[in-house]
Amino acid sequence: MSVEAWTTVLVLISFILYLYIGWRSRVKDSKGFFVAEQGVPSLANGAATAADWMSAASFISMAGLISFLGYDGSIYLMGWTGGYVLLALLLAPYLRKFGKYTVPDFVGDRYYSNIARVVAVVAAIFVSMTYVAGQMRGVGIVFSRFLQVDISTGVVIGMVIVGFFSVLGGMKGITWTQVAQYCVLIVAYLIPAIAISLLLTNNPIPQLSFVFSDIVPKLNQIQLDLGFQEYTKPFVNKSMLDVLFIAIALMVGTAGLPHVIVRFYTVPDVRSARYSAGWALLMIALLYTTAPALATFARYNLISTLHNRTIEEIHQLDWAKKWENTKLLTFEDKNQDGVIQLTPNKATSEIGIDPDIIVLSTPEVAKLAPWVIALVAVGGLAAALSTASGLLLVISSAIAHDIYYRMIDPGASESRRVMVGRVMVGFAIAIAGYFGINPPGFVAQVVAFAFGLAAASFFPIIILGVFDKRTNREGAIAGMLTGLIFTCYYILGVKFYGMQPWFFGVSAEGIGTLGMIINFIVTYTVSRFTAPPPLEVQEMVEVLRTPGDEPLALAEMDEDHLD
Amino acid sequence: MNEDKRRAYWRANTALIRNLLIIWAVVSLGCSILLVQPLNNLRLGGVPLGFWMAQQGSIFVFVGLIFVYAVQMDKLDRKYDGNRRK
């Protein structure tokens, strides 16, 4: 069977599985729709969080980026996993104990303010929209290559699938679909990695063969021979300060991403929240420690298969021709010497490789069986779809729960609240689809924006909300706004309006760290110069800090207290 | 739970968080970024140590930190809130 036939079959099987789970977990009430009835076991929640979290960028782009950046690619590995430590220690247990439905819920209640709630809603929608755009591009890439359909058609198919299980099952449907998607994506990632590891080093465990074989020294030597820097040499593409800032922005952003935080509302108690953070990171680590090994293997393989070959030889490689059709891989004999050379200089290099194709093409480059290649496509789809569905639910609940129910119609019936939620999912899908067809940029870079914005808006005020009783409404609103505005201004300025990165050369990806620091300082200072929070809010913070799962003293905030 | 006990629980909790976060920062920001160049003079297998810390080592440490936290918090919960937990 051909790769295309295998892909079609496996994609169909996986989609039927997702649809079946979505239908099985259909819900009627808002607790099921927004927080999966708070009945998800911690291990399952860990898998769902891992799938939710590992997006098209992690699955498709990350190993490619690392492969091109060498050491400097570590920012993604460390940044995207280090944040879980912050999340597990500083946020997840307290938010679970708070026990409502969304992140803006916490912000609105803790800061006794509908203005704070709206700022949080806007930030949540903004972050999720930025992020969802990257996912849809991922779906498009996979479909266009493996099913040989138009990108727009592929995006529409993806939207229908996501729409079905999120509209019907809400958070419950998404959770159990994500557990299945985690299994699909991790198997799809590990099988080719193990096969390639075995081929290149005779050791089946990529994590070990990366360290205990001569592949890294060999790659370092090849890189030097071609005029590149050593693969393992740090700070080649980015300065140390920039690496530090980007890593922190990604870590803090991870901890502040609303679709990840909301997963900790779905477990039964505080203890499960703590363990499920551990399970989540363990499952993520399975992929994230494989990625640097895969990046090394892929780079080594690509150079040794393509460099110094004639264009005829390259065209005999089936995979090279197919990727050439997508324009993500290009060959041009610029110096007319009959062979294709890879050089560090873009102007003279005769091979153009889009980092996004590294993971998807690696099994083909290594001549693995067609079903393995198809499996990778299915895994990429699982990664993109699971993250997209988590994000869509955040957008929908931000509008349906935080705006509609909490602010416009607090007397809304259960069925009405769920209906508004479903309509909002549909609405969010339409917008996400638009971004999928007209992508605003490069997958992993777009995602990096979402992290910067999450870091600069949510993280400080949630931390201070728990660990500093004195932080009040005025501080939180001022902090979120300054953090968000500063970070947006810097990112947009640098990326779109030709502004020089004036803060010690820190790039747009890393500026969220400064935004976060500004948010912390502003929130803290403004809080000290304005009235302390009301006593019942201080009491609520006390309860968050005590052990056990008893309901909050301030179970339902009196609506009169809200501004 | 009385006020003193509640305070003691919170102090123990924040002390645990602080210690784990120090390890977190030393491993990720310290060993993997700020000190990566000196550490790269050492080797683990065929890979420079600082590079390995940045790409794999720190991730293993992160997983460990979260489970240590969860287990330690179980102990704290039992100590301060024993009557409602086994």
XYZ file of C-alpha atoms in Angstrom:
649
model
C 0.000 0.000 0.000
C 1.243 3.512 -0.741
C 1.938 6.161 1.882
C -1.164 8.056 0.767
C -3.419 5.025 1.116
C -2.019 4.210 4.552
C -2.475 7.813 5.635
C -6.082 7.892 4.490
C -6.866 4.652 6.306
C -5.147 5.644 9.572
C -6.611 9.151 9.537
C -10.084 7.704 9.050
C -9.655 5.167 11.861
C -8.381 7.805 14.284
C -11.170 10.237 13.369
C -13.822 7.556 13.902
C -12.280 6.866 17.310
C -12.383 10.566 18.276
C -15.936 10.971 17.063
C -17.065 7.872 18.942
C -15.493 9.113 22.194
C -17.003 12.548 21.632
C -20.430 11.022 21.212
C -20.003 8.733 24.243
C -19.054 11.663 26.500
C -21.842 14.010 25.455
C -23.039 16.225 28.302
C -26.145 18.115 29.339
C -25.151 20.379 32.246
C -22.668 23.221 32.544
C -20.436 21.441 35.080
C -19.933 18.682 32.533
C -19.525 21.136 29.691
C -16.985 23.454 31.350
C -15.070 21.227 33.829
C -15.939 17.608 32.875
C -17.973 17.116 36.087
C -14.688 17.429 38.038
C -14.376 13.664 37.834
C -11.275 13.078 35.719
C -8.707 10.738 37.402
C -5.257 12.303 37.760
C -3.502 9.914 35.361
C -6.101 10.527 32.624
C -5.941 14.243 33.318
C -2.168 14.040 32.936
C -2.548 12.451 29.497
C -5.218 14.949 28.488
C -3.061 17.852 29.689
C -0.099 16.488 27.767
C -2.146 16.223 24.551
C -3.775 19.583 25.154
C -0.390 21.090 25.690
C 1.672 19.361 22.982
C 0.534 21.176 19.931
C 1.317 21.020 16.260
C 4.316 23.162 17.169
C 5.692 20.586 19.616
C 5.002 17.671 17.328
C 5.770 19.074 13.899
C 8.013 22.097 14.350
C 10.024 21.649 17.516
C 12.514 18.957 16.513
C 13.017 20.847 13.249
C 13.768 24.082 15.058
C 16.198 22.335 17.398
C 17.810 20.652 14.436
C 18.502 24.059 12.876
C 19.363 25.901 16.079
C 21.481 23.243 17.827
C 22.031 24.236 21.453
C 19.971 27.394 21.050
C 16.923 25.213 20.397
C 17.080 24.173 24.065
C 14.948 27.203 24.901
C 11.935 25.286 23.593
C 12.783 22.085 25.448
C 13.482 23.738 28.770
C 11.004 26.546 28.411
C 8.065 24.368 27.556
C 8.737 21.817 30.313
C 10.159 24.046 33.064
C 6.856 25.880 33.237
C 5.161 22.762 34.581
C 7.224 23.018 37.748
C 5.877 26.541 38.282
C 2.396 25.380 37.404
C 2.493 22.388 39.753
C 4.007 24.223 42.706
C 2.498 27.675 42.454
C -0.809 27.524 40.598
C -2.543 24.197 40.043
C -3.362 23.157 43.645
C -4.719 26.579 44.584
C -6.806 26.995 41.467
C -8.287 23.518 41.964
C -9.057 24.376 45.550
C -10.724 27.589 44.399
C -12.834 25.220 42.351
C -14.694 27.323 39.805
C -14.769 26.938 36.042
C -12.287 29.274 34.373
C -9.200 31.397 34.939
C -11.139 34.687 34.613
C -13.446 33.250 37.299
C -10.540 33.176 39.727
C -9.331 36.607 38.702
C -12.836 38.108 38.907
C -13.573 36.654 42.360
C -10.146 37.102 43.907
C -10.031 40.700 42.767
C -13.751 41.291 43.475
C -14.127 43.102 40.208
C -15.882 42.640 36.913
C -13.324 44.920 35.280
C -10.566 42.500 36.320
C -12.747 39.661 35.027
C -13.159 41.341 31.636
C -9.442 42.090 31.349
C -8.781 38.411 32.093
C -11.382 37.329 29.529
C -9.810 39.538 26.873
C -6.347 38.195 27.717
C -7.615 34.582 27.626
C -9.266 35.045 24.238
C -6.266 36.889 22.868
C -3.800 34.215 24.000
C -5.987 31.348 22.784
C -6.676 32.934 19.400
C -2.987 33.590 18.791
C -2.272 29.988 19.648
C -5.097 28.400 17.704
C -3.881 30.093 14.535
C -0.663 28.068 14.734
C -2.570 24.823 15.203
C -4.659 25.299 12.102
C -1.580 25.901 9.996
C -0.264 22.585 11.361
C -3.424 20.766 10.279
C -3.121 22.375 6.858
C 0.512 21.284 6.390
C -0.216 17.676 7.297
C -3.227 17.378 5.039
C -1.659 19.127 2.080
C 1.333 16.812 2.083
C -0.196 13.458 2.951
C -3.668 13.529 1.499
C -2.570 15.767 -1.375
C -5.598 17.994 -0.840
C -5.875 21.739 -0.767
C -4.835 23.292 2.574
C -8.260 24.958 2.884
C -10.053 21.617 2.449
C -7.828 20.045 5.093
C -8.562 22.825 7.556
C -12.307 22.441 7.004
C -12.137 18.673 7.661
C -10.218 19.327 10.884
C -12.755 21.932 11.974
C -15.662 19.551 11.500
C -13.999 16.870 13.647
C -13.013 19.261 16.446
C -16.413 20.899 16.278
C -18.230 17.622 16.681
C -16.603 16.461 19.892
C -16.308 19.891 21.509
C -19.845 21.028 20.773
C -21.364 17.747 21.890
C -19.147 16.785 24.808
C -17.700 20.100 25.984
C -14.814 19.634 28.415
C -15.791 16.034 29.117
C -15.753 15.078 25.448
C -12.503 16.962 24.912
C -10.818 15.344 27.909
C -11.433 11.758 26.857
C -10.688 12.487 23.212
C -7.422 14.067 24.312
C -6.484 10.943 26.265
C -6.902 8.959 23.025
C -5.035 11.636 21.077
C -2.141 11.491 23.526
C -1.774 7.767 22.928
C -1.863 8.269 19.165
C 0.620 11.113 19.115
C 3.167 9.579 21.468
C 3.173 6.257 19.597
C 3.455 8.149 16.323
C 6.416 10.121 17.624
C 8.266 7.285 19.309
C 8.075 4.592 16.614
C 10.037 6.484 13.939
C 12.414 7.898 16.551
C 13.172 4.411 17.857
C 13.558 3.035 14.329
C 15.961 5.783 13.301
C 17.889 5.477 16.530
C 18.284 1.765 15.827
C 19.375 2.407 12.244
C 21.975 5.042 13.070
C 23.341 3.823 16.400
C 22.101 0.250 17.012
C 20.460 1.444 20.230
C 16.648 1.499 20.298
C 16.237 4.119 23.039
C 16.704 7.587 21.507
C 17.402 9.239 24.877
C 20.329 6.871 25.443
C 21.689 6.671 21.922
C 21.788 10.485 21.832
C 24.248 10.432 24.738
C 26.017 7.093 24.418
C 26.902 6.949 20.735
C 29.178 8.910 18.435
C 26.311 10.628 16.600
C 26.719 14.036 18.282
C 30.524 14.226 17.810
C 30.053 13.092 14.184
C 27.449 15.776 13.553
C 29.674 18.396 15.178
C 32.460 17.409 12.766
C 30.216 17.515 9.682
C 28.922 20.936 10.702
C 32.484 22.245 11.043
C 33.464 20.746 7.662
C 30.599 22.551 5.954
C 31.498 25.833 7.604
C 28.741 25.833 10.246
C 29.389 26.246 13.974
C 29.522 23.098 16.107
C 26.016 21.737 16.685
C 26.447 21.786 20.465
C 28.023 25.245 20.650
C 25.817 27.608 22.702
C 24.681 31.121 21.762
C 25.357 30.879 18.028
C 22.080 32.399 16.882
C 21.019 34.164 20.075
C 22.854 35.958 22.878
C 22.947 34.484 26.367
C 20.593 37.174 27.651
C 18.124 36.509 24.857
C 18.211 32.745 25.522
C 17.615 33.414 29.211
C 14.691 35.753 28.524
C 13.054 33.455 25.987
C 13.399 30.427 28.266
C 11.798 32.317 31.175
C 9.028 33.708 28.961
C 8.198 30.223 27.710
C 8.270 28.761 31.229
C 6.099 31.431 32.781
C 3.868 31.495 29.718
C 3.329 27.744 29.996
C 2.213 28.214 33.572
C -0.097 31.036 32.500
C -1.770 29.409 29.502
C -5.511 29.329 30.182
C -6.171 26.060 28.336
C -3.561 24.275 30.461
C -4.634 25.858 33.766
C -8.280 24.992 33.175
C -7.383 21.297 32.982
C -6.611 21.363 36.695
C -10.205 22.310 37.431
C -11.374 18.975 36.035
C -9.837 16.666 38.671
C -11.735 15.589 41.813
C -9.521 17.236 44.482
C -6.379 19.203 45.302
C -4.258 16.102 45.736
C -5.179 14.884 42.235
C -4.282 18.307 40.863
C -0.750 17.955 42.244
C -0.242 14.433 40.931
C -1.812 15.107 37.570
C 0.725 17.902 36.996
C 3.429 15.303 37.581
C 1.828 12.775 35.229
C 1.365 15.472 32.616
C 5.030 16.439 32.673
C 6.173 12.812 32.686
C 4.134 12.157 29.539
C 5.362 15.351 27.962
C 8.940 14.451 28.886
C 8.588 11.247 26.907
C 8.280 13.328 23.744
C 10.470 16.222 24.837
C 13.515 14.106 25.633
C 13.075 12.253 22.336
C 12.933 15.482 20.327
C 16.593 16.546 20.789
C 17.712 13.043 19.778
C 15.445 13.093 16.749
C 16.704 16.576 15.840
C 20.282 15.321 15.831
C 19.463 12.196 13.817
C 17.449 14.201 11.300
C 20.140 16.778 10.735
C 22.816 14.148 10.349
C 20.653 12.169 7.937
C 19.558 15.131 5.843
C 23.078 16.402 5.347
C 24.448 12.992 4.482
C 21.619 12.218 2.007
C 21.423 15.563 0.213
C 24.799 17.267 0.389
C 27.137 16.895 -2.612
C 24.616 15.007 -4.752
C 23.584 15.872 -8.270
C 20.062 17.113 -8.816
C 19.270 13.874 -10.727
C 20.353 11.766 -7.748
C 18.182 13.839 -5.430
C 15.200 13.533 -7.733
C 15.437 9.787 -7.500
C 14.455 10.161 -3.841
C 10.690 9.914 -3.787
C 10.258 11.931 -0.585
C 12.442 14.790 -1.797
C 10.288 15.213 -4.897
C 7.048 15.183 -2.896
C 8.281 17.787 -0.449
C 9.567 19.864 -3.363
C 5.980 20.005 -4.622
C 4.886 21.654 -1.367
C 7.689 24.257 -1.808
C 8.905 23.518 1.718
C 12.048 21.913 0.319
C 13.921 23.600 -2.537
C 17.029 22.807 -4.566
C 18.865 25.222 -6.817
C 22.318 24.744 -8.265
C 23.427 28.333 -7.791
C 27.111 27.953 -8.688
C 26.295 25.675 -11.669
C 28.816 22.974 -10.668
C 26.315 20.153 -11.124
C 26.038 19.194 -7.453
C 23.884 20.529 -4.648
C 25.689 21.925 -1.614
C 24.504 22.992 1.806
C 26.309 26.049 3.177
C 25.743 28.307 6.177
C 25.104 31.312 3.954
C 21.534 31.611 2.686
C 22.686 33.352 -0.488
C 24.963 30.506 -1.562
C 23.271 27.502 0.053
C 21.657 25.358 -2.624
C 19.244 23.556 -0.340
C 16.317 25.360 1.257
C 14.643 23.409 4.072
C 11.628 24.602 5.999
C 12.127 23.454 9.624
C 8.486 22.316 9.708
C 9.224 19.313 7.484
C 11.940 17.740 9.660
C 9.714 15.499 11.773
C 7.287 14.728 8.980
C 9.987 13.781 6.496
C 12.407 11.963 8.805
C 10.766 8.522 8.478
C 10.870 8.846 4.714
C 14.460 10.037 4.687
C 15.363 6.998 6.761
C 13.352 4.783 4.373
C 10.935 3.490 7.004
C 7.808 1.532 6.047
C 4.900 3.503 4.541
C 2.617 2.853 7.532
C 5.145 4.505 9.869
C 5.145 7.588 7.678
C 1.355 7.594 7.739
C 1.389 7.172 11.511
C 3.445 10.345 11.873
C 0.858 12.272 9.864
C -1.904 10.924 12.123
C 0.124 11.871 15.210
C 0.628 15.392 13.911
C -3.100 15.695 13.358
C -3.823 14.371 16.866
C -1.458 16.961 18.341
C -3.000 19.831 16.398
C -6.610 18.778 16.926
C -6.294 18.131 20.677
C -4.708 21.504 21.309
C -7.189 23.275 19.055
C -10.133 21.740 20.912
C -8.738 22.768 24.315
C -8.249 26.309 23.092
C -11.685 26.500 21.508
C -13.253 25.503 24.809
C -11.334 28.257 26.633
C -12.580 30.828 24.150
C -16.108 29.501 24.381
C -16.154 29.364 28.189
C -14.597 32.817 28.474
C -17.573 34.224 26.590
C -20.346 31.839 27.651
C -19.428 31.468 31.321
C -17.522 34.625 32.259
C -19.279 37.194 30.131
C -22.745 35.792 29.526
C -23.483 33.908 32.750
C -21.420 35.847 35.296
C -22.098 39.321 33.938
C -25.053 39.528 31.581
C -27.557 36.952 32.783
C -26.628 35.408 36.169
C -30.092 33.844 36.325
C -29.576 31.810 33.150
C -30.797 28.210 33.336
C -28.438 25.244 33.025
C -29.601 24.357 29.545
C -29.278 27.946 28.389
C -25.718 28.209 29.719
C -24.700 25.031 27.929
C -26.374 26.205 24.749
C -24.508 29.513 24.799
C -21.325 27.521 25.373
C -22.019 25.364 22.308
C -22.815 28.344 20.111
C -19.584 30.001 21.220
C -17.545 26.891 20.342
C -19.039 27.053 16.863
C -18.210 30.728 16.616
C -14.614 30.154 17.768
C -14.203 27.340 15.224
C -15.207 29.663 12.413
C -12.554 32.201 13.409
C -9.911 29.512 13.917
C -10.760 28.140 10.465
C -10.205 31.549 8.963
C -6.725 31.690 10.512
C -6.000 28.198 9.257
C -6.719 29.229 5.696
C -4.942 32.594 6.009
C -2.104 31.763 8.421
C -0.431 34.770 10.032
C 3.044 33.207 10.149
C 5.414 30.487 11.094
C 3.942 27.849 13.442
C 6.306 27.900 16.406
C 6.875 31.648 16.264
C 3.174 32.411 16.391
C 2.889 30.141 19.381
C 5.756 31.991 21.058
C 3.643 35.156 21.021
C 0.897 33.434 22.975
C 3.429 32.543 25.659
C 4.757 36.057 25.959
C 1.252 37.401 26.342
C 0.234 34.714 28.847
C 3.396 35.384 30.858
C 2.794 39.104 30.923
C -0.888 38.942 31.854
C -1.967 35.985 34.033
C 1.026 34.581 35.824
C 1.881 37.457 38.198
C -1.642 38.199 39.339
C -2.523 34.552 40.009
C 0.694 34.089 42.013
C 0.192 37.282 43.966
C -3.479 36.431 44.398
C -2.488 33.346 46.381
C 0.830 34.294 47.948
C 0.223 37.971 48.743
C -2.985 38.726 50.605
C -2.507 42.451 50.248
C -2.773 42.454 46.436
C -5.991 44.193 45.527
C -8.285 44.982 42.629
C -6.572 48.202 41.565
C -3.148 46.552 41.504
C -4.282 43.547 39.515
C -6.053 45.561 36.830
C -3.172 48.005 36.461
C -0.633 45.160 36.380
C -2.445 43.072 33.772
C -3.026 46.061 31.519
C 0.537 47.398 31.645
C 2.017 43.911 31.174
C -0.231 43.127 28.247
C 0.071 46.490 26.523
C 3.840 46.643 26.884
C 4.336 43.127 25.559
C 1.936 43.600 22.621
C 3.586 46.893 21.736
C 7.078 45.382 21.711
C 6.126 42.228 19.806
C 4.078 44.034 17.166
C 6.681 46.794 16.863
C 9.586 44.391 16.358
C 7.748 41.892 14.184
C 5.639 44.127 11.970
C 6.775 47.743 12.166
C 10.541 47.400 11.910
C 11.224 48.583 15.475
C 14.736 47.728 16.724
C 14.713 45.314 19.706
C 15.847 48.113 22.015
C 15.821 46.230 25.313
C 19.416 44.870 25.271
C 18.584 43.169 21.977
C 15.984 40.891 23.591
C 13.853 39.439 20.811
C 10.068 39.518 20.517
C 9.876 35.929 21.770
C 11.633 36.803 25.024
C 10.062 40.120 25.885
C 7.195 38.475 27.797
C 9.694 38.039 30.650
C 10.070 41.796 30.952
C 6.297 42.202 30.578
C 5.866 39.805 33.475
C 8.342 41.705 35.658
C 6.556 44.960 34.858
C 3.243 43.334 35.752
C 4.654 42.123 39.087
C 6.072 45.538 39.986
C 2.980 47.493 38.946
C 0.563 45.102 40.687
C 2.592 45.107 43.890
C 3.170 48.865 43.991
C -0.363 49.933 43.097
C -1.743 47.476 45.674
C 0.353 49.060 48.419
C -0.918 52.551 47.627
C -4.613 51.682 47.479
C -7.133 50.212 49.924
C -6.586 46.585 51.027
C -8.956 43.916 49.708
C -12.209 43.372 51.650
C -12.084 41.005 54.626
C -14.066 38.244 52.949
C -11.563 38.156 50.090
C -8.696 37.898 52.589
C -10.608 35.088 54.268
C -10.944 33.356 50.879
C -7.158 33.529 50.395
C -6.728 32.002 53.878
C -8.932 29.082 52.903
C -6.899 28.514 49.717
C -3.878 28.090 51.974
C -5.327 25.468 54.318
C -5.145 21.735 53.669
C -8.102 19.598 52.622
C -10.928 20.153 50.232
C -13.612 21.822 52.280
C -15.629 24.355 50.279
C -14.543 27.959 50.421
C -15.959 30.109 53.193
C -16.883 32.528 50.482
C -18.599 30.015 48.253
C -20.544 32.388 46.106
C -19.501 36.015 46.053
C -22.359 38.400 46.666
C -23.041 40.126 43.362
C -23.411 43.495 45.175
C -19.743 43.424 46.045
C -18.732 43.448 42.424
C -18.161 46.792 40.842
C -7.973 24.003 62.284
C -6.654 26.715 64.598
C -4.719 29.767 63.501
C -1.281 28.570 64.660
C -1.585 25.236 62.938
C -2.784 26.898 59.778
C 0.217 29.249 59.806
C 2.635 26.403 60.422
C 1.146 24.449 57.512
C 1.505 27.425 55.190
C 5.078 28.070 56.350
C 6.031 24.441 55.721
C 4.347 24.594 52.313
C 6.120 27.784 51.209
C 9.466 26.507 52.502
C 9.055 23.344 50.415
C 8.092 25.367 47.347
C 11.060 27.691 47.854
C 13.561 24.833 48.123
C 12.227 23.068 45.049
C 12.201 26.295 43.046
C 15.827 26.947 43.961
C 16.748 23.547 42.495
C 14.591 24.337 39.468
C 16.393 27.641 38.858
C 19.887 26.249 39.439
C 19.307 23.390 37.005
C 17.533 25.262 34.224
C 18.682 28.865 34.340
C 22.012 28.136 36.061
C 23.519 24.944 34.660
C 21.773 25.010 31.292
C 22.142 28.689 30.328
C 24.396 30.834 32.507
C 27.050 28.170 33.176
C 26.664 26.181 29.967
C 30.069 27.156 28.549
C 32.222 25.987 31.508
C 30.070 22.839 31.863
C 30.587 22.032 28.189
C 34.228 21.280 28.988
C 32.955 18.160 30.761
C 31.412 15.279 28.856
C 28.589 12.841 29.420
C 29.060 9.963 26.979
C 29.710 11.697 23.667
C 27.838 14.887 24.552
C 29.078 18.090 26.243
C 27.537 18.212 29.728
C 26.054 21.721 29.550
C 24.428 20.939 26.221
C 22.973 17.714 27.646
C 21.641 19.523 30.719
C 19.895 22.020 28.463
C 18.413 19.440 26.105
C 17.557 16.474 28.356
C 18.944 16.630 31.887
C 16.876 19.532 33.125
C 13.660 17.893 31.893
C 14.350 14.768 33.968
C 14.950 16.972 37.013
C 11.673 18.861 36.412
C 9.630 15.648 36.455
C 11.333 14.599 39.685
C 10.633 17.960 41.347
C 6.886 17.770 40.755
C 6.556 14.252 42.163
C 8.700 15.163 45.187
C 6.371 18.103 45.765
C 3.224 15.970 45.474
C 4.552 13.319 47.869
C 5.833 15.871 50.386
C 2.513 17.719 50.304
C 0.708 14.444 51.005
C 2.855 14.130 54.113
C 2.130 17.717 55.168
C -1.582 17.229 54.592
C -1.547 14.094 56.747
C 0.379 15.842 59.494
C -1.830 18.920 59.683
C -5.114 17.538 58.510
C -4.758 13.934 59.635
C -8.318 13.300 60.775
C -9.707 13.674 57.275
C -7.069 11.708 55.423
C -5.806 8.214 55.714
